[in-house]
CSV table of C-alpha atoms in Angstrom, one decimal:
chain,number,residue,atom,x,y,z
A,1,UNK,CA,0.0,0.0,0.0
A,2,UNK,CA,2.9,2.3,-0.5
A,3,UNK,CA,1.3,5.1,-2.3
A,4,UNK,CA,3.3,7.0,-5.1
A,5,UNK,CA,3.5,10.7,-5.2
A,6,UNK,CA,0.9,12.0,-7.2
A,7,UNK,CA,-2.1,10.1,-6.2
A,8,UNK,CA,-2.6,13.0,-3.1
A,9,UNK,CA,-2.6,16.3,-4.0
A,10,UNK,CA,0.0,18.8,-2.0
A,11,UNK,CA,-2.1,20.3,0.5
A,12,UNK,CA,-3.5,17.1,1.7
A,13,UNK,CA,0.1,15.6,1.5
A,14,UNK,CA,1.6,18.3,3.7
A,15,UNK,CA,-1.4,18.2,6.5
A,16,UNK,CA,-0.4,14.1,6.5
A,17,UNK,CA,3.0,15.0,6.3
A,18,UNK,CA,2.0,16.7,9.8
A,19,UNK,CA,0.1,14.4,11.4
A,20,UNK,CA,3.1,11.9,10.8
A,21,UNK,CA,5.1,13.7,12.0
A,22,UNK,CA,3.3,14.5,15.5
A,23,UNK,CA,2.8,11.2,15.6
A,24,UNK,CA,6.5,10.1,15.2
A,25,UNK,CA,7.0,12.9,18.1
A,26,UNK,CA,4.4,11.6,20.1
A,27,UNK,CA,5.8,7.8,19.7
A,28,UNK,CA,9.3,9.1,20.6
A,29,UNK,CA,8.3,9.9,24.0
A,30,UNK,CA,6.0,7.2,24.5
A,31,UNK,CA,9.0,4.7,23.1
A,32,UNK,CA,11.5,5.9,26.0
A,33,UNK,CA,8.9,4.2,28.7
A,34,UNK,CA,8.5,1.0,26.4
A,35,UNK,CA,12.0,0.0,25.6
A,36,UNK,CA,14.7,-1.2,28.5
A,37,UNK,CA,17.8,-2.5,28.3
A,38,UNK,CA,16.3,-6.3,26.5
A,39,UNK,CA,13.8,-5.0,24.0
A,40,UNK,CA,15.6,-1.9,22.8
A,41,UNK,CA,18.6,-4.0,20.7
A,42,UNK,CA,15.3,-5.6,19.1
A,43,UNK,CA,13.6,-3.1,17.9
A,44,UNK,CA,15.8,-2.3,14.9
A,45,UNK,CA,15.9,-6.1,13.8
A,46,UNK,CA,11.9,-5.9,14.3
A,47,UNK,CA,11.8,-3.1,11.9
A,48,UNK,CA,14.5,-5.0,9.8
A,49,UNK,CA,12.3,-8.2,9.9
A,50,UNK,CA,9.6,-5.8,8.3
A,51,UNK,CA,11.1,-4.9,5.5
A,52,UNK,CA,12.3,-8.2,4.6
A,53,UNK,CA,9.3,-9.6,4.9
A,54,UNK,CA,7.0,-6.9,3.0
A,55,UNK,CA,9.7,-8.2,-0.1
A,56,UNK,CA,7.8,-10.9,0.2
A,57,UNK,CA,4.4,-10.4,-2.1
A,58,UNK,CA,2.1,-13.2,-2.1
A,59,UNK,CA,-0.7,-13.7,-4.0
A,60,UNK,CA,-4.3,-13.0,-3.4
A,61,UNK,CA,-6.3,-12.9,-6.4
A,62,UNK,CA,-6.2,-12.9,-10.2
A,63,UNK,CA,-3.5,-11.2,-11.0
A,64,UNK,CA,-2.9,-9.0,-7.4
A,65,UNK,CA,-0.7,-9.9,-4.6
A,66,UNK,CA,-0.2,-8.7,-1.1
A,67,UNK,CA,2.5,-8.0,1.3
A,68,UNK,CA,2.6,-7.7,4.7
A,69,UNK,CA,2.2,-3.9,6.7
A,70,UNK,CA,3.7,-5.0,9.4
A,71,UNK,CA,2.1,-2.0,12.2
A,72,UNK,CA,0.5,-4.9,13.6
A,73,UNK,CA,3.7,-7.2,14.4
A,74,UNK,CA,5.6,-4.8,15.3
A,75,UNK,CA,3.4,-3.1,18.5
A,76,UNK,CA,2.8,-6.5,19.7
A,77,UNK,CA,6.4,-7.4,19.4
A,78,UNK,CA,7.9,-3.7,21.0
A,79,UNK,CA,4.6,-1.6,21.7
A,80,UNK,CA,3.1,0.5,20.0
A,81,UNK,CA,5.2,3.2,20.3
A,82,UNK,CA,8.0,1.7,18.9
A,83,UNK,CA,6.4,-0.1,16.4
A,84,UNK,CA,5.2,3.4,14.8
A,85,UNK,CA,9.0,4.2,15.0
A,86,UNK,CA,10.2,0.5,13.0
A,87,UNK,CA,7.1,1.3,10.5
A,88,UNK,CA,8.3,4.6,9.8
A,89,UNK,CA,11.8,4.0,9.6
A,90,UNK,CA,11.1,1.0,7.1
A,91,UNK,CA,9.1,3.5,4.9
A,92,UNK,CA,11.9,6.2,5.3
A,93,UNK,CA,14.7,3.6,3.9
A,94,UNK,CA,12.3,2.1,1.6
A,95,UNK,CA,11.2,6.1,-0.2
A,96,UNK,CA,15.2,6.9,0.1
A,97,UNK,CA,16.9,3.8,-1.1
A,98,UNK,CA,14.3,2.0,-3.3
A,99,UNK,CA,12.4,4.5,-4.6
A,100,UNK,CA,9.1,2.3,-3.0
A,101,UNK,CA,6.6,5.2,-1.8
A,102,UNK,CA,6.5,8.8,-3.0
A,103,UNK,CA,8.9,11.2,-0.9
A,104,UNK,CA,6.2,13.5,-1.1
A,105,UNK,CA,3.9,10.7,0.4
A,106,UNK,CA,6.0,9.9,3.3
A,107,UNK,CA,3.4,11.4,5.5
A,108,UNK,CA,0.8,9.8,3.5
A,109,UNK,CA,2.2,6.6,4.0
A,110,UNK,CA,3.3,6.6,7.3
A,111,UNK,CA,-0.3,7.9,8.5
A,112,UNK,CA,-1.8,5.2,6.5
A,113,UNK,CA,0.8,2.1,7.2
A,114,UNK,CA,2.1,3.2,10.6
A,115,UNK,CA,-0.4,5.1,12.3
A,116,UNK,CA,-3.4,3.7,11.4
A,117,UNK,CA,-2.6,0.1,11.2
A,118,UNK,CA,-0.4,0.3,14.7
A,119,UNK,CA,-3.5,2.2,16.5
A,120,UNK,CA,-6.3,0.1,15.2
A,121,UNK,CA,-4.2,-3.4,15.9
A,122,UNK,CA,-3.2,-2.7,19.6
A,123,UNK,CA,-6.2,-1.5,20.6
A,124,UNK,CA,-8.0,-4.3,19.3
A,125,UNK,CA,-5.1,-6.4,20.8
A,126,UNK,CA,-5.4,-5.0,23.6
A,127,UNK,CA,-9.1,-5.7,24.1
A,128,UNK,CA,-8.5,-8.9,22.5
A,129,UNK,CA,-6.0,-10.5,25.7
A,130,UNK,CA,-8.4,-8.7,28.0
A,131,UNK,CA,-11.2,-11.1,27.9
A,132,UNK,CA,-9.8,-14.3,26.4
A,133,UNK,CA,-8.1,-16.6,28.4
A,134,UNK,CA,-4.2,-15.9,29.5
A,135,UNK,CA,-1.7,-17.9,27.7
A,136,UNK,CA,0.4,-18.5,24.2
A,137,UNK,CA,-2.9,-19.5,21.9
A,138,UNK,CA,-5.1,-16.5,22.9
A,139,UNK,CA,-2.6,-14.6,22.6
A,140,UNK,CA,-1.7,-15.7,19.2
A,141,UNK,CA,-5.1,-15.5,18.2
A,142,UNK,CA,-5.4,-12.1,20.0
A,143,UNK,CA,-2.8,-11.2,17.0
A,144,UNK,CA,-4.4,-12.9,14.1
A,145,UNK,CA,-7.0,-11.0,14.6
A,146,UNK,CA,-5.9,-7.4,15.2
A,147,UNK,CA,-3.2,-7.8,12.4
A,148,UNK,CA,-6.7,-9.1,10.2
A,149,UNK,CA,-8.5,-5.9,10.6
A,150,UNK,CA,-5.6,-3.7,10.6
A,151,UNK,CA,-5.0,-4.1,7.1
A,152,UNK,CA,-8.8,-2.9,5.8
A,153,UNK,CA,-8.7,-0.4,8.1
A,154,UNK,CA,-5.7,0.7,6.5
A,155,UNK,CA,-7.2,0.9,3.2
A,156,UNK,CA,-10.1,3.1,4.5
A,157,UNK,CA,-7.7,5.4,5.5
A,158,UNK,CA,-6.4,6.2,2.4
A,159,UNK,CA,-9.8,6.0,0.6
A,160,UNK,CA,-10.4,9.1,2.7
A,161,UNK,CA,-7.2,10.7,2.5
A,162,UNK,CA,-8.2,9.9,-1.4
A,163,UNK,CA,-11.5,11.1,-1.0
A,164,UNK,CA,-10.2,14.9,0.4
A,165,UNK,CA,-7.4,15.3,-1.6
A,166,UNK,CA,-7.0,12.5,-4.7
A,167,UNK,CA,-5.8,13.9,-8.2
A,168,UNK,CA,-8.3,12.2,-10.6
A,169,UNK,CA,-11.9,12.2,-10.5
A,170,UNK,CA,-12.9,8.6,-9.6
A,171,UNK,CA,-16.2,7.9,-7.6
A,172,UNK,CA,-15.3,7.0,-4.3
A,173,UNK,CA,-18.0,4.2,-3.7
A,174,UNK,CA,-16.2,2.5,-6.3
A,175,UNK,CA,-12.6,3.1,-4.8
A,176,UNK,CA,-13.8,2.2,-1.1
A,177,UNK,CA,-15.2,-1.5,-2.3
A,178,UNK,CA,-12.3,-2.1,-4.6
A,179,UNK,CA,-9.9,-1.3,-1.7
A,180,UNK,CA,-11.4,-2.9,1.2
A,181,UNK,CA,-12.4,-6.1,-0.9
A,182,UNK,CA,-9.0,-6.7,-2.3
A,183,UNK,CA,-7.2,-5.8,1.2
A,184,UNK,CA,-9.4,-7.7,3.6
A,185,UNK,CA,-7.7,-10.5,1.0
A,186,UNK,CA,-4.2,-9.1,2.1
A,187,UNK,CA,-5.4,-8.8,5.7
A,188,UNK,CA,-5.4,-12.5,5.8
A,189,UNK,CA,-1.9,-12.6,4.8
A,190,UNK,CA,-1.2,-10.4,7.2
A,191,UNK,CA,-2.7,-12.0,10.0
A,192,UNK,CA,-1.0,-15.5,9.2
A,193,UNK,CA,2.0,-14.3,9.1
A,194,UNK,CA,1.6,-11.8,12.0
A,195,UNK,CA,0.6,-14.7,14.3
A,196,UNK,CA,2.7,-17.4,13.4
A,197,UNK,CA,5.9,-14.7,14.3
A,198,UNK,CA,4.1,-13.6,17.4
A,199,UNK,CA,3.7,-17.4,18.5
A,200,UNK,CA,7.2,-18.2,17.7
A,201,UNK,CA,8.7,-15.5,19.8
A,202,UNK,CA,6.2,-16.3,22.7
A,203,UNK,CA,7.4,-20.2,22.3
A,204,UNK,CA,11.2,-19.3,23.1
A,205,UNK,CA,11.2,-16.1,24.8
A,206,UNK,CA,8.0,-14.5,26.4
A,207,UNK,CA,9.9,-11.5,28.0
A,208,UNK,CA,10.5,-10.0,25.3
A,209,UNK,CA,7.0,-9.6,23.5
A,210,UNK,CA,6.0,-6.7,24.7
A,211,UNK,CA,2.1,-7.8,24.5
A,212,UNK,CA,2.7,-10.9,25.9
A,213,UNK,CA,4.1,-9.9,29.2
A,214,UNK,CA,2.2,-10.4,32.3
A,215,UNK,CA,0.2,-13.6,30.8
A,216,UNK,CA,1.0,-16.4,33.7
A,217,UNK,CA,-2.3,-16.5,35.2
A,218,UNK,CA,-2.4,-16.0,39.5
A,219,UNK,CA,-2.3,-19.2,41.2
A,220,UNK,CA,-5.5,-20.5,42.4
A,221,UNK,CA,-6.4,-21.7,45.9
A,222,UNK,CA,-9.8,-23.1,47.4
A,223,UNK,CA,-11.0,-21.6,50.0
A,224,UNK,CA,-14.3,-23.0,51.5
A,225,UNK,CA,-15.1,-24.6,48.2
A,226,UNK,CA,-14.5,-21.5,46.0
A,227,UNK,CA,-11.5,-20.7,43.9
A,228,UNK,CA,-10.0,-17.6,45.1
A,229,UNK,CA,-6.2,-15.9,44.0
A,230,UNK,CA,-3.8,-16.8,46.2
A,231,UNK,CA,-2.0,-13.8,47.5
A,232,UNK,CA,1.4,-12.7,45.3
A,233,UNK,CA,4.3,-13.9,46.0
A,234,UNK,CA,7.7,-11.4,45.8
A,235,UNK,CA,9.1,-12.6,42.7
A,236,UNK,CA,13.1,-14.4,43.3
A,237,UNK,CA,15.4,-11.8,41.8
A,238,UNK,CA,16.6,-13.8,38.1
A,239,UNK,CA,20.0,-12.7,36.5
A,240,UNK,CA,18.9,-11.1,33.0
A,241,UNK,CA,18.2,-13.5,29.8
A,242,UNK,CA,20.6,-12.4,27.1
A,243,UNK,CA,19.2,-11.4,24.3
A,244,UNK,CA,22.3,-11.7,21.7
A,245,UNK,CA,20.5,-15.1,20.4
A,246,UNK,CA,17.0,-14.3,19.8
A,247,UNK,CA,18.3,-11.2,17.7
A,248,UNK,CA,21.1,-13.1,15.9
A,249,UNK,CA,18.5,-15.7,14.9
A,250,UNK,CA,16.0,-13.1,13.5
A,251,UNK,CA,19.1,-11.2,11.6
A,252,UNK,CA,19.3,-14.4,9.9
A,253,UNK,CA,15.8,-15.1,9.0
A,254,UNK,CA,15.4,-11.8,7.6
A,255,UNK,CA,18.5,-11.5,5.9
A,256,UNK,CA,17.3,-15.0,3.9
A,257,UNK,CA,14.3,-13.8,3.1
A,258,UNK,CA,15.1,-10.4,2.0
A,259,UNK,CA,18.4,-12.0,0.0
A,260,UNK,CA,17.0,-15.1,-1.5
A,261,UNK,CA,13.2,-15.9,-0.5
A,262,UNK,CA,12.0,-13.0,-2.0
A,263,UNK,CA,13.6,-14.0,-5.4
A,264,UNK,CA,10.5,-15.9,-5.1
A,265,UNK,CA,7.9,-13.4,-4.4
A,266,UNK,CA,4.7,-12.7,-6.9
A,267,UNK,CA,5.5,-10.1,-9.3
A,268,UNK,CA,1.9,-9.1,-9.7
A,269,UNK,CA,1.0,-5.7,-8.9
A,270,UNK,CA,-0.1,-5.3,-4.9
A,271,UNK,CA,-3.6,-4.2,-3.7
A,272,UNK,CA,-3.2,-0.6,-4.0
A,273,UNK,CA,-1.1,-0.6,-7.6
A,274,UNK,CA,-4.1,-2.8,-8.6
A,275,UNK,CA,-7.0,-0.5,-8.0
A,276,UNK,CA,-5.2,2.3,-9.2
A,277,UNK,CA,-4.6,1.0,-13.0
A,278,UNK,CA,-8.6,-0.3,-12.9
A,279,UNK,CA,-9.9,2.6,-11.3
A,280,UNK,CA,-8.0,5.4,-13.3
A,281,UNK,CA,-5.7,6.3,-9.8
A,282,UNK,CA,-2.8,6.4,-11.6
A,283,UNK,CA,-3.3,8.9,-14.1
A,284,UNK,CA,-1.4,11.6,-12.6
A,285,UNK,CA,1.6,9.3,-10.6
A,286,UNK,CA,5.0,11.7,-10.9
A,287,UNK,CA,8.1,10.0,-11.3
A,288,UNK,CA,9.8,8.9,-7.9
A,289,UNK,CA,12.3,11.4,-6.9
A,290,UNK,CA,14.9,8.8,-5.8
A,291,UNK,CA,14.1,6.7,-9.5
A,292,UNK,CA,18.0,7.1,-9.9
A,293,UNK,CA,18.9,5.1,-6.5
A,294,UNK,CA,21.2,2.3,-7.1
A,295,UNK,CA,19.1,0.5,-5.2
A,296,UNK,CA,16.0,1.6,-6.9
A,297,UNK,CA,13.3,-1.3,-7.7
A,298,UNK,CA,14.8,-3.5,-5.6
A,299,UNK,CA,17.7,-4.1,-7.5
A,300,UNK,CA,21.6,-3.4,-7.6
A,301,UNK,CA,21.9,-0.8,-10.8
A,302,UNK,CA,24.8,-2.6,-13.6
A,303,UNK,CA,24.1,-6.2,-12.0
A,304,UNK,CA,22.3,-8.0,-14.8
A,305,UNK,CA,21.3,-11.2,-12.9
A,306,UNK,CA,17.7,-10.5,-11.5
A,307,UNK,CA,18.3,-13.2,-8.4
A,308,UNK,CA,21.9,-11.4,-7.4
A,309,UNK,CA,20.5,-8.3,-8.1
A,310,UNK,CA,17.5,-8.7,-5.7
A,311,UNK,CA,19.5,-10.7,-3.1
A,312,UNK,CA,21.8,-7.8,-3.1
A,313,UNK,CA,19.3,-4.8,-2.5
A,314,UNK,CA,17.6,-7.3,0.2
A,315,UNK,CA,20.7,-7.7,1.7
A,316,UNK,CA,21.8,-4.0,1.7
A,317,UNK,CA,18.0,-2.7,2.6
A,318,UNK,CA,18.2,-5.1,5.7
A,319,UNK,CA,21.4,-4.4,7.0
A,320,UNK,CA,20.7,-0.3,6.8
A,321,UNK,CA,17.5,-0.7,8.5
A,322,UNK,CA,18.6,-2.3,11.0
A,323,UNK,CA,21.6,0.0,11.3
A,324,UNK,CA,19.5,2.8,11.1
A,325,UNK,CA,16.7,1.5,13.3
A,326,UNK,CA,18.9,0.3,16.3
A,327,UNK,CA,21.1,3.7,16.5
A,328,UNK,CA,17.3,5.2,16.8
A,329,UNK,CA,16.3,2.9,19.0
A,330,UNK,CA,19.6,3.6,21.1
A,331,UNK,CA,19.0,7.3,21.1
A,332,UNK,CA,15.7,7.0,22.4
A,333,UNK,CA,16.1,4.7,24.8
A,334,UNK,CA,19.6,6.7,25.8
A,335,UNK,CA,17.2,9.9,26.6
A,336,UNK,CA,14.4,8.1,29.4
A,337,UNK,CA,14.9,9.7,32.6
A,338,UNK,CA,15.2,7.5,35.8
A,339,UNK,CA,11.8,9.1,36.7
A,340,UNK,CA,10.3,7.1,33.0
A,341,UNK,CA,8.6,3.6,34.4
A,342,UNK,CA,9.0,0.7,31.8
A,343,UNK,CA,5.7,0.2,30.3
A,344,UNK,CA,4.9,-3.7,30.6
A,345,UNK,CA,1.7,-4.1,29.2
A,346,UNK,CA,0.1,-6.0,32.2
A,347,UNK,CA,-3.3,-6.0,32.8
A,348,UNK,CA,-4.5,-6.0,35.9
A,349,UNK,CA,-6.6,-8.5,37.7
């Protein structure tokens, strides 16, 4: 859903452009209180994971595919905060390097893929773990769900965005059912492959999904015939789980993916490209502004095998975001003051 410049006029372009970037202000402060010393080394490979994995287009209907938006897999994983900050650095690197998103529409985009889809998942998440029962499969179903929705509600987004400020004269009843239809599709993607991560991490290291903490459920004693919560205990102090494993492991994974998986990947145009040719979108798209990137298309420029090519631009776009994420990530968790508490994402009980 990475829209080009020229499907959003400039005036509705800037006032996105502003909303991202009080958002990315706002998630700033609100990332200081949800990374420590574990999860904030991780949130640079979560946004790397991203953008190796939204290489990945799969197919979803006759001639359209899908890729993943990631907002979704990324709050659960590091909060919602942070997971603005991965989808917004992915998009930066991805406008900058890859020429994959208008520059123009970077506020477009991350409003639409980062706000939007981070918001609409954790809250829904959120409600989700609430009422089911505590554990690994509610939770992963928890995920499936919100990462479902996310993706729809993403597409309404910029149907309204499209609706205020869009640069051809296409009925909007037609765009909205053409959008939704194609990206509830996606949204099933999405949620697969958001819930099958989100139960792997959970399987192997709990601590450090930041929706999953505070699952164990109280233990239960019977009192007079009734089951009541026995009182809490004062947790045995634990030396710190290192974390140098888990994040070596997902370097890996996304460093196959983005270098040879995604050799693999449907070349059919995704959701958004798709409606845009049928519905007459993309009449006025201007040339990207980075078209001349090396790296532009997902390709190394003057390397004339397409599988080294791609494997090499995977490779490259991986290792940047993930250098470019963790010294972020760094920074902001550098700058929480002592008086910051750690958000866990408990729920009370």
């Amino acid at each position: 859903m990475h829209v080009p410049d020229g499907f959003i006029n400039a005036p509705v372009s800037a006032v996105a452009g502003v909303v991202a970037a009080g958002a990315v202000a706002v998630s700033l402060r609100g990332a200081r209180r949800e990374l420590d010393e574990r999860t904030a080394p991780l949130a640079g490979l979560v946004a790397a994971f991203v953008f190796a994995v939204q290489m990945l287009n799969f197919p979803v209907a006759a001639g359209t595919s899908g890729h993943l938006l990631g907002g979704a897999l990324a709050a659960i994983l590091v909060g919602p905060c942070t997971g603005v900050l991965c989808i917004a650095v992915v998009l930066l690197m991805q406008g900058i390097l890859f020429a994959d998103g208008g520059l123009t529409a970077l506020g477009v985009n991350i409003s639409v893929m980062g706000v939007v889809t981070v918001v609409v998942a954790y809250t829904l998440f959120r409600g989700l773990v609430r009422v089911l029962p505590r554990g690994r499969r509610s939770t992963t179903a928890a995920a499936f769900v919100a990462a479902l929705v996310s993706v729809p509600a993403a597409a309404v987004a910029f149907t309204l965005l499209y609706a205020v400020g869009g640069t051809t004269d296409v009925p909007i009843g037609k765009v909205l059912t053409a959008m939704v239809g194609v990206h509830v599709l996606i949204g099933i993607g999405e949620a697969a492959i958001t819930a099958l991560t989100v139960g792997a991490v959970i399987a192997v290291r709990p601590d450090l999904v930041h929706g999953a903490r505070g699952l164990a459920a109280p233990l239960k004693l019977r009192v007079d015939g009734e089951l009541v919560d026995a009182p809490a205990a004062a947790p045995a102090p634990a030396a710190p789980r290192s974390t140098r494993k888990v994040w070596a492991t997902g370097l890996v994974a996304a460093l196959v993916l983005a270098g040879f998986v995604s050799f693999y990947a449907s070349a059919n145009p995704d959701g958004l490209e798709k409606v845009a040719a049928d519905k007459g979108i993309d009449e006025k798209v201007e040339e990207h502004g980075a078209a001349d990137s090396p790296l532009a298309d997902y390709g190394v420029k003057d390397v004339e095998n397409a599988r080294i090519s791609g494997g090499l631009a995977g490779v490259t776009g991986v290792g940047v975001t993930v250098a470019v994420g963790s010294g972020v990530f760094w920074a902001v968790r550098r700058r929480r003051t002592p008086e910051e508490p750690v958000t866990t994402g408990t729920r009370s009980h």
